[in-house]
């Protein structure tokens, strides 16, 4: 295969027929460029949608309550629904096998102060599993644990921004802060990917909140992390089951969405999945269309090029060129051009994608678009093989033309 | 060298066929300088193309250098052309993007000669046709006569058995015609078989044997007395 003289012939032919070479190369480069950009943009969209879920656990599910909008079993509408500890225990016992993580949430707002600094913050009372459901990242110290729950300890985990508000650069761990008039010990400092608002929050044990603020067994929400073994459809069914079960337990009309609902991440993910699958098919369609257009482009150009060179082939054959040498020369030239052009298209495409970077995230939901090298190399190989076949078929035909006929061509 | 018996050739034209060569008998020995004369359309080129293995005959026998030419595929044909034959065409048929030197060395490339050797030999032959200084010029930088001399160098470079020339002076003026014919005479004097097609009497006059073709049949085949040294008994 490696015949230096053959390569010399090819380089000369490319070099002396630049327009022709650039034309055939351009088709390929353009096809690969489009292909790269297309897949890059889709991967960018995918990154954005997947990114929308990193903030909370993917298997999270929240039981929320508000006011009834439908009368039911003789009860008036506009009745305020309240979740309580027995509801929590009921779900915990009944659906134990389908539940991985579970926490209650009680939302409060307090003024928190340290030294002479103070401000108002959201304080959420939680169980230990809340850490994983909210994907809270502990920077220092620890999170609420079961012992804190059991003993209703006056401990608090504060967000990174509360810490910097109240403590600045000074250490906060182990210090006592005043929360709505009661002294709590700071046991941990956390950060969260969900943004600044989620880092201006403090967490305290559920039991402590119930005991100190109203001495009741009220809960604002129940949050569940369903078992990861459930697939999306099963998880959605599980969410619906809990919704119906809880409505009947609390004497709510079965369709009263306002009174009690389950916000299920699985449903959002299902939506995105459907969207991504649709996108995937669109991309496969357009991507293969682009490749096919590239292939047709090379074939046409090769047919044209070979026709144009028929007389030259006739001369070469008169001088003793075997058909195989003509075919080899043409095919090798075509493959060389498609390879280089494909590589250029790929490089340019990846470069453009890297320029795009995260610039289009806000308006177009395209985040960090990129393509897997494998995919693009695969596409280039497809084009090279097409270049080979596109050249092989007409070149073989041309090489079999009788010299006398070829010499007459113009 | 070339032995042809009862050779026929027809071209299909639509449903009909045009009978161009109607039984040619011709024997050319090594070292001869033969011209084929005839008016346009008489079948001269058809005959030369068959002799040059650029085309196939329909009927009859053709022996080249003792080897019967029959059912030749393109590959075998290419090898035989490269080994035994050199071509000179009326329209030169140089490759436009190659220099004079590259054009002349191309047959050696197909013969498998190394690059260095090729260039050396090709330059020798360019020198022989007086164009050593034009080696690096492209065909479109050469005059008609120069192009034809490059083509002759290219035909000679593999030292073939026969040089076939189809109206080599057809596109040239009279002075350059003479210089090209002088070159062919020199080649023949060195012992090479030369086979020229022409419809010009002046050109045919300079060859040693004149074959006249009319409507696909040989009408006369004569020794050109002027050009043959009279043998003393
Ligand atoms: N490929 C072809 N197809 C059909 N007819 C042809 C072909 N080549 C030549 N002819 C015809 O055959 C006849 C002889 O042609 P040719 O051998 O070229 O004559 P010459 O060289 O003596 O002028 C002409 O009538 C010409 O038109
Ligand atoms: Mg002719």
XYZ file of C-alpha atoms and ligand atoms in Angstrom:
671
model
C 0.000 0.000 0.000
C 2.744 2.421 0.826
C 4.132 3.279 -2.540
C 6.060 6.527 -2.411
C 5.765 7.057 -6.154
C 2.030 6.546 -5.988
C 1.798 9.152 -3.226
C 3.894 11.532 -5.310
C 1.507 11.076 -8.212
C -1.443 11.750 -5.893
C 0.055 14.826 -4.263
C 0.892 16.217 -7.659
C -2.601 15.531 -8.913
C -4.139 17.202 -5.841
C -1.713 20.072 -5.935
C -2.151 20.785 -9.621
C -5.917 20.484 -9.473
C -6.608 22.495 -6.360
C -10.119 23.604 -7.238
C -11.234 20.059 -7.839
C -9.679 18.849 -4.572
C -11.072 21.729 -2.555
C -14.516 21.106 -3.996
C -14.634 17.471 -3.025
C -13.022 18.220 0.325
C -15.459 21.003 1.078
C -18.486 18.731 0.832
C -17.021 16.344 3.344
C -15.748 19.036 5.684
C -19.126 20.730 5.612
C -21.028 17.529 6.315
C -18.791 16.668 9.265
C -18.970 20.247 10.535
C -22.774 20.192 10.514
C -22.798 16.783 12.089
C -20.481 17.916 14.878
C -22.445 21.093 15.579
C -25.740 19.256 15.550
C -24.689 16.610 18.013
C -22.877 19.173 20.106
C -25.962 21.315 20.457
C -28.074 18.344 21.384
C -25.578 17.315 24.022
C -25.742 20.907 25.284
C -29.527 20.703 25.587
C -29.165 17.416 27.366
C -26.676 18.904 29.810
C -29.099 21.696 30.613
C -32.014 19.385 31.310
C -29.986 16.958 33.313
C -28.510 19.905 35.202
C -31.995 20.993 36.227
C -32.146 18.020 38.532
C -28.757 18.032 40.211
C -29.978 20.303 42.968
C -32.249 17.705 44.571
C -32.128 13.936 44.721
C -33.440 12.417 41.510
C -35.798 10.104 43.401
C -37.346 12.840 45.517
C -41.101 13.090 46.044
C -42.861 15.702 48.201
C -46.288 15.422 49.863
C -47.702 18.939 50.035
C -50.949 20.168 51.583
C -52.978 23.344 51.384
C -56.763 24.043 51.439
C -59.548 21.895 50.055
C -61.381 23.179 47.003
C -64.069 20.483 46.909
C -66.550 19.499 49.621
C -66.275 15.833 50.545
C -68.081 13.492 52.960
C -70.103 16.377 54.335
C -67.006 18.457 54.931
C -66.842 22.025 53.646
C -64.405 23.163 51.019
C -61.763 25.717 51.894
C -60.785 23.552 54.845
C -57.130 23.855 55.852
C -55.309 20.488 55.708
C -52.596 19.786 58.261
C -50.054 16.942 58.098
C -49.161 15.435 61.459
C -46.715 12.929 62.888
C -49.183 9.970 62.563
C -49.384 10.642 58.804
C -45.615 10.436 58.629
C -45.543 7.200 60.624
C -48.399 5.774 58.531
C -46.494 6.262 55.272
C -43.257 5.102 56.819
C -44.802 1.803 57.968
C -47.074 1.095 55.026
C -44.622 1.736 52.172
C -41.420 0.781 53.902
C -40.196 -1.428 51.027
C -40.618 1.329 48.429
C -38.981 4.036 50.489
C -35.248 4.637 50.706
C -35.189 8.024 52.419
C -37.764 9.952 54.369
C -37.994 13.262 56.170
C -40.608 15.654 57.435
C -40.222 19.394 56.904
C -41.519 22.239 59.034
C -40.962 25.678 57.572
C -40.241 28.534 59.940
C -38.765 32.005 59.761
C -36.639 33.361 62.542
C -34.314 36.117 63.284
C -30.915 34.578 63.949
C -28.250 36.549 65.736
C -24.680 36.194 66.837
C -22.734 38.850 68.719
C -24.222 42.083 67.461
C -25.112 40.789 64.021
C -28.554 39.506 63.139
C -30.908 38.872 60.229
C -34.034 36.942 59.267
C -33.645 33.495 57.786
C -35.716 30.486 56.790
C -35.312 27.695 59.261
C -36.437 24.232 58.238
C -36.964 21.455 60.744
C -35.974 18.106 59.283
C -35.082 14.467 59.827
C -31.504 13.263 59.059
C -32.460 11.904 55.593
C -33.199 15.456 54.482
C -29.493 15.881 53.858
C -29.570 13.355 51.033
C -32.925 14.376 49.599
C -31.832 18.000 49.371
C -28.256 17.047 48.383
C -26.914 19.241 51.141
C -23.135 19.364 51.111
C -21.589 19.488 54.597
C -18.546 21.768 54.538
C -17.778 21.668 58.243
C -19.079 19.687 61.227
C -22.091 17.415 60.717
C -25.770 17.298 59.825
C -28.767 16.634 62.111
C -28.621 13.001 63.303
C -31.059 10.565 64.916
C -29.768 11.350 68.385
C -30.653 15.023 67.892
C -34.168 13.905 66.911
C -34.520 11.590 69.893
C -33.337 14.189 72.371
C -34.899 17.231 70.688
C -31.483 18.859 70.888
C -31.105 22.561 70.325
C -28.633 22.200 67.491
C -28.532 23.988 64.165
C -26.844 23.466 60.785
C -26.387 26.769 59.015
C -25.919 27.596 55.345
C -22.623 28.932 54.065
C -24.087 32.405 53.517
C -25.612 32.646 57.032
C -22.208 31.764 58.374
C -20.526 34.517 56.390
C -23.306 36.991 57.265
C -23.019 36.422 60.994
C -19.474 35.214 61.504
C -17.542 36.614 58.573
C -14.161 34.892 58.512
C -14.373 33.814 62.162
C -15.088 30.166 63.018
C -18.764 29.351 63.661
C -18.654 25.677 64.556
C -19.548 25.047 68.225
C -20.663 28.631 68.740
C -24.118 29.450 70.070
C -26.556 31.483 68.007
C -29.842 32.973 69.082
C -32.780 31.677 67.026
C -36.009 33.554 67.773
C -34.953 33.993 71.379
C -33.668 30.454 71.970
C -29.997 29.512 71.992
C -28.826 26.841 69.528
C -25.417 25.290 69.057
C -23.975 25.404 65.528
C -23.029 21.834 64.668
C -22.485 22.161 60.944
C -22.071 24.477 57.976
C -23.268 23.470 54.527
C -23.395 24.526 50.908
C -25.905 23.612 48.198
C -25.801 23.572 44.366
C -29.318 24.990 44.296
C -28.080 28.576 44.505
C -27.790 31.338 47.059
C -31.323 31.043 48.422
C -30.661 27.493 49.495
C -27.513 28.559 51.295
C -29.371 31.152 53.383
C -31.260 28.420 55.230
C -30.712 26.722 58.557
C -31.758 23.211 59.598
C -32.903 22.087 63.050
C -34.335 18.743 64.262
C -38.076 18.178 63.655
C -38.734 17.223 67.248
C -37.027 20.328 68.596
C -39.207 22.576 66.430
C -42.430 20.790 67.432
C -41.567 21.016 71.091
C -40.376 24.615 71.180
C -42.730 26.302 68.728
C -46.341 25.430 69.575
C -45.785 22.102 71.272
C -47.761 20.204 68.635
C -47.202 17.373 66.167
C -47.670 19.416 63.004
C -45.592 18.945 59.825
C -45.438 21.229 56.752
C -44.427 18.586 54.225
C -43.335 14.988 54.000
C -40.542 14.246 51.621
C -39.769 10.750 50.408
C -36.897 9.282 48.423
C -38.419 6.347 46.614
C -36.502 3.120 46.184
C -34.004 3.436 43.332
C -34.982 0.002 42.060
C -38.264 1.455 40.844
C -38.197 2.475 37.218
C -39.695 5.810 36.219
C -43.149 4.418 35.495
C -43.249 2.490 38.768
C -42.076 5.570 40.630
C -44.821 7.672 39.062
C -47.377 4.994 39.991
C -46.014 4.991 43.546
C -46.433 8.761 43.779
C -50.026 8.510 42.553
C -50.708 5.730 45.044
C -49.501 7.822 47.969
C -51.526 10.759 46.740
C -54.766 8.746 46.652
C -54.011 6.996 49.913
C -53.319 10.195 51.787
C -56.376 11.945 50.373
C -58.641 9.165 51.563
C -56.895 9.068 54.947
C -57.421 12.815 55.435
C -60.998 12.828 54.074
C -60.104 14.805 50.982
C -61.966 14.493 47.675
C -59.956 12.049 45.505
C -59.395 14.698 42.827
C -58.624 17.643 45.072
C -55.210 18.606 43.814
C -55.027 21.751 45.893
C -55.693 20.061 49.221
C -52.974 17.438 48.885
C -50.597 16.632 46.085
C -47.409 14.719 45.527
C -44.739 16.528 43.571
C -42.793 13.703 42.005
C -39.374 14.255 40.391
C -39.984 11.075 38.433
C -42.681 12.852 36.445
C -40.339 15.654 35.483
C -37.657 13.180 34.555
C -40.140 11.207 32.529
C -41.027 14.369 30.641
C -37.383 15.091 29.975
C -36.818 11.481 28.962
C -39.604 11.689 26.418
C -38.211 14.994 25.197
C -34.683 13.586 24.930
C -35.912 10.526 23.049
C -37.781 12.751 20.609
C -34.694 14.906 20.265
C -32.572 11.835 19.721
C -34.726 10.702 16.821
C -34.724 14.145 15.293
C -30.953 14.223 15.561
C -30.507 10.767 14.119
C -32.746 11.825 11.263
C -30.980 15.099 10.556
C -27.543 13.667 11.311
C -27.913 10.805 8.906
C -29.444 13.224 6.412
C -26.327 15.356 6.667
C -24.096 12.342 6.208
C -26.110 11.080 3.269
C -25.943 14.538 1.682
C -22.167 14.416 2.203
C -21.973 10.967 0.657
C -24.043 12.005 -2.354
C -21.869 15.093 -2.642
C -18.645 13.094 -2.787
C -20.136 10.565 -5.190
C -21.229 13.269 -7.591
C -17.928 15.051 -7.440
C -16.017 11.806 -7.919
C -18.133 10.918 -10.947
C -17.492 14.374 -12.351
C -13.777 14.286 -11.549
C -13.312 10.877 -13.096
C -15.203 11.853 -16.206
C -13.013 14.908 -16.494
C -9.904 12.761 -16.204
C -10.977 10.087 -18.707
C -8.590 11.353 -21.359
C -5.722 11.472 -18.877
C -6.483 7.860 -17.941
C -6.467 6.981 -21.649
C -3.009 8.538 -22.020
C -1.755 6.761 -18.920
C -3.098 3.462 -20.201
C -1.515 3.956 -23.609
C 1.774 4.435 -21.769
C 1.294 1.207 -19.842
C -0.856 1.976 -16.787
C -2.772 -1.077 -15.613
C -6.422 -0.565 -14.654
C -5.554 -1.363 -11.039
C -3.036 1.456 -10.944
C -5.651 3.919 -12.220
C -8.216 2.731 -9.679
C -5.679 2.768 -6.860
C -4.578 6.278 -7.684
C -8.097 7.688 -7.807
C -9.329 5.886 -4.692
C -6.285 6.807 -2.665
C -6.656 10.422 -3.688
C -10.316 10.453 -2.752
C -9.695 8.821 0.616
C -6.859 11.218 1.366
C -9.040 14.213 0.591
C -12.022 12.933 2.579
C -9.823 12.114 5.563
C -8.183 15.515 5.666
C -11.458 17.301 4.999
C -13.286 15.231 7.592
C -10.601 16.061 10.119
C -10.836 19.765 9.304
C -14.618 19.712 9.646
C -14.304 17.931 12.963
C -11.694 20.323 14.305
C -13.625 23.373 13.200
C -16.853 21.964 14.663
C -15.276 21.180 18.027
C -13.642 24.588 18.052
C -16.964 26.352 17.414
C -18.599 24.283 20.150
C -15.862 25.254 22.565
C -16.412 28.917 21.651
C -20.108 28.511 22.363
C -19.298 27.022 25.737
C -21.892 28.217 28.185
C -22.762 31.425 26.312
C -26.062 30.078 25.048
C -27.249 28.591 28.319
C -29.543 31.475 29.325
C -31.441 32.006 26.087
C -31.204 28.684 24.319
C -30.779 26.132 27.115
C -27.512 24.960 25.554
C -24.929 24.220 28.207
C -21.355 23.182 27.518
C -22.067 21.557 24.122
C -19.601 18.896 23.057
C -19.454 15.728 21.012
C -17.936 12.423 21.871
C -14.810 11.869 19.791
C -16.050 8.363 19.075
C -19.215 9.590 17.441
C -17.475 12.034 15.165
C -14.666 9.656 14.304
C -17.369 7.149 13.453
C -19.011 9.680 11.161
C -15.676 10.497 9.542
C -14.988 6.807 8.973
C -18.400 6.495 7.345
C -17.483 9.361 5.033
C -14.033 7.949 4.272
C -15.551 4.617 3.362
C -18.103 6.471 1.270
C -15.288 8.412 -0.362
C -13.630 5.098 -1.088
C -16.723 3.541 -2.592
C -17.727 6.754 -4.328
C -14.346 6.728 -6.061
C -14.058 2.981 -6.495
C -17.203 2.441 -8.535
C -16.676 5.093 -11.239
C -12.884 4.601 -11.228
C -13.274 0.914 -11.983
C -15.622 1.731 -14.786
C -13.270 4.374 -16.165
C -10.255 2.074 -15.918
C -11.975 -0.487 -18.134
C -12.688 1.969 -20.937
C -10.701 1.003 -24.032
C -7.771 3.405 -24.431
C -8.906 4.377 -27.884
C -12.244 5.495 -26.507
C -10.700 7.228 -23.493
C -8.241 9.115 -25.692
C -11.086 10.492 -27.738
C -12.749 11.936 -24.621
C -12.494 15.597 -23.843
C 7.577 -7.683 -35.857
C 4.002 -7.003 -36.927
C 2.092 -9.645 -38.850
C -1.510 -9.056 -39.828
C -3.694 -11.454 -41.797
C -7.166 -10.813 -43.175
C -7.964 -8.235 -40.480
C -11.511 -6.873 -40.218
C -12.957 -4.139 -38.077
C -16.449 -2.680 -37.924
C -17.915 0.048 -35.766
C -21.485 -0.313 -34.627
C -23.520 2.717 -35.558
C -26.960 2.428 -34.058
C -28.403 -0.819 -35.424
C -26.064 -0.872 -38.414
C -22.379 -1.338 -38.409
C -19.732 0.477 -40.391
C -17.253 -1.890 -41.973
C -13.984 0.062 -41.805
C -11.197 -2.495 -42.332
C -12.083 -5.106 -44.921
C -9.375 -7.714 -44.848
C -5.947 -6.204 -44.272
C -2.782 -8.228 -44.839
C 0.391 -6.568 -43.682
C 3.792 -7.726 -42.545
C 6.238 -5.276 -41.030
C 9.712 -6.501 -40.150
C 12.010 -5.203 -37.461
C 13.762 -1.970 -38.394
C 11.328 -0.919 -41.106
C 10.115 2.662 -41.593
C 6.605 2.339 -42.947
C 3.998 4.964 -43.741
C 0.291 4.387 -44.252
C -1.185 6.777 -46.783
C -4.798 7.354 -47.502
C -7.490 9.942 -47.539
C -9.380 10.928 -44.452
C -11.775 8.212 -43.314
C -9.979 5.410 -45.132
C -9.311 3.531 -41.878
C -5.692 4.456 -41.173
C -6.205 5.357 -37.511
C -8.396 2.327 -36.982
C -5.557 0.126 -38.228
C -2.948 1.858 -36.108
C -5.086 1.653 -32.973
C -5.444 -2.065 -33.440
C -1.729 -2.475 -34.058
C -1.114 -0.377 -30.938
C -3.445 -2.516 -28.791
C -5.559 0.521 -28.078
C -8.501 -1.198 -29.776
C -9.488 -4.735 -30.701
C -10.027 -6.240 -34.113
C -13.089 -8.267 -35.001
C -11.682 -10.875 -37.343
C -8.339 -12.100 -38.643
C -4.985 -12.668 -36.979
C -2.570 -10.252 -35.442
C 0.862 -11.216 -34.166
C 3.010 -8.682 -32.340
C 6.612 -9.739 -31.836
C 5.506 -13.321 -32.470
C 2.767 -13.229 -29.866
C -0.812 -13.708 -30.986
C -3.078 -10.854 -29.896
C -6.438 -12.289 -28.962
C -8.883 -11.651 -26.145
C -6.444 -9.367 -24.438
C -7.647 -7.919 -21.150
C -6.815 -4.351 -20.162
C -4.065 -5.428 -17.811
C -2.177 -7.586 -20.334
C -2.671 -4.938 -22.975
C -1.128 -2.337 -20.668
C 1.917 -4.512 -20.029
C 2.460 -5.203 -23.750
C 2.055 -1.539 -24.691
C 4.495 -0.513 -22.014
C 7.027 -3.107 -23.130
C 6.818 -3.055 -26.918
C 5.100 0.093 -28.104
C 5.642 3.836 -28.145
C 2.949 6.260 -29.300
C 3.034 9.638 -30.982
C -0.358 11.281 -31.540
C -1.461 14.103 -33.741
C -2.771 16.007 -30.706
C 0.353 15.191 -28.637
C -1.625 13.837 -25.655
C 0.732 15.189 -23.040
C -0.600 15.394 -19.470
C -1.205 19.095 -18.965
C -0.260 19.339 -15.294
C 3.021 17.489 -15.689
C 6.283 19.047 -16.839
C 8.068 17.867 -19.974
C 10.388 15.758 -17.843
C 7.520 14.228 -15.853
C 5.627 13.434 -19.041
C 8.641 11.693 -20.513
C 9.324 9.690 -17.377
C 5.727 8.488 -16.927
C 6.109 5.295 -19.046
C 9.134 4.414 -16.905
C 7.004 4.809 -13.776
C 4.590 2.227 -15.145
C 7.537 0.038 -16.039
C 8.632 0.100 -12.381
C 11.878 2.018 -12.801
C 13.103 3.850 -9.695
C 12.534 7.571 -9.465
C 16.163 8.584 -9.734
C 16.767 6.326 -12.697
C 13.578 7.573 -14.349
C 14.638 11.171 -14.170
C 18.083 10.424 -15.502
C 16.825 8.421 -18.479
C 14.008 10.889 -19.239
C 16.470 13.775 -19.243
C 18.721 11.880 -21.669
C 15.815 11.454 -24.067
C 14.762 15.089 -23.727
C 18.353 15.962 -24.607
C 18.121 13.701 -27.611
C 15.116 15.626 -28.958
C 16.879 18.902 -28.137
C 14.691 19.952 -25.245
C 16.919 19.426 -22.234
C 16.550 23.093 -21.302
C 12.765 22.803 -21.362
C 12.594 19.893 -18.929
C 10.748 21.786 -16.212
C 8.239 23.473 -18.502
C 4.587 22.561 -18.684
C 3.127 21.564 -22.079
C 1.246 24.860 -22.460
C 4.584 26.672 -22.321
C 5.863 24.764 -25.362
C 5.277 25.266 -29.087
C 3.533 22.586 -31.151
C 6.812 21.268 -32.514
C 8.312 21.157 -29.034
C 5.302 19.319 -27.672
C 5.580 16.715 -30.388
C 9.283 16.276 -29.654
C 8.437 15.739 -25.981
C 5.872 13.170 -27.079
C 8.518 11.450 -29.224
C 10.928 11.382 -26.289
C 8.148 9.856 -24.210
C 7.496 7.220 -26.917
C 11.163 6.287 -26.992
C 12.021 6.351 -23.328
C 11.155 2.698 -22.660
C 13.091 1.615 -25.752
C 10.075 -0.032 -27.379
C 10.172 -2.361 -30.372
C 7.837 -0.213 -32.459
C 6.989 3.463 -32.521
C 3.478 4.164 -33.771
C 2.740 7.685 -34.956
C -0.745 8.799 -36.021
C -0.333 11.900 -38.197
C 2.494 13.183 -35.996
C 2.901 16.253 -38.176
C -0.784 16.889 -38.766
C -0.855 19.854 -36.424
C 2.545 21.292 -37.347
C 3.838 23.782 -39.924
C 6.307 22.684 -42.610
C 9.552 23.585 -40.810
C 8.599 21.808 -37.614
C 7.233 18.944 -39.713
C 10.718 18.500 -41.179
C 12.376 18.533 -37.775
C 9.939 15.928 -36.445
C 10.449 13.733 -39.516
C 14.205 14.071 -39.170
C 13.871 12.836 -35.629
C 11.828 9.810 -36.725
C 14.399 9.061 -39.420
C 17.191 9.186 -36.834
C 15.283 6.783 -34.627
C 14.789 4.415 -37.514
C 18.451 4.669 -38.455
C 19.241 3.473 -34.950
C 17.251 0.336 -35.751
C 13.806 1.012 -34.330
C 10.681 0.006 -36.263
C 8.647 3.114 -37.088
C 5.072 3.081 -38.324
C 3.642 6.423 -39.414
C 0.200 7.441 -40.581
C -0.109 10.427 -42.846
C -2.104 11.856 -45.654
C 0.742 14.120 -46.796
C 2.848 12.902 -49.725
C 5.897 14.840 -48.507
C 5.790 13.006 -45.215
C 5.299 9.608 -46.774
C 8.152 10.345 -49.179
C 10.571 10.403 -46.282
C 9.724 6.856 -45.187
C 11.163 3.692 -46.667
C 7.937 1.879 -47.443
C 4.568 3.314 -48.401
C 1.329 1.429 -47.890
C -1.752 2.952 -49.492
C -5.156 2.386 -47.965
C -8.488 3.062 -49.614
C -11.891 2.241 -48.145
C -10.417 -0.282 -45.761
C -8.366 -2.166 -48.331
C -4.665 -1.952 -49.114
C -4.365 -0.769 -52.697
C -0.591 -0.635 -52.953
C 2.481 -1.459 -50.911
C 5.704 -0.132 -52.356
C 9.331 0.307 -51.423
C 10.348 3.969 -51.534
C 13.426 3.636 -53.741
C 14.769 7.095 -52.945
C 15.093 6.301 -49.274
C 16.548 2.845 -49.577
C 20.235 2.664 -50.257
C 20.674 0.845 -53.548
C 22.187 -2.460 -52.844
C 25.179 -3.222 -54.943
C 25.338 -6.744 -56.166
N -15.413 4.807 -32.720
C -15.980 4.915 -33.936
N -17.291 4.694 -34.064
C -17.862 4.786 -35.287
N -17.216 5.085 -36.393
C -15.914 5.311 -36.330
C -15.221 5.252 -35.064
N -13.901 5.528 -35.292
C -13.802 5.760 -36.632
N -14.996 5.614 -37.235
C -15.247 5.746 -38.658
O -14.444 4.819 -39.328
C -13.924 5.362 -40.501
C -12.420 5.287 -40.470
O -11.929 6.144 -39.478
P -10.355 6.327 -39.244
O -9.721 5.012 -39.042
O -10.215 7.321 -38.144
O -9.894 6.985 -40.607
P -8.576 7.818 -40.910
O -7.668 7.756 -39.780
O -8.035 7.160 -42.145
O -9.035 9.209 -41.221
C -14.452 6.782 -40.603
O -15.566 6.797 -41.454
C -14.858 7.112 -39.217
O -15.966 7.978 -39.208
Mg -6.940 9.306 -38.577
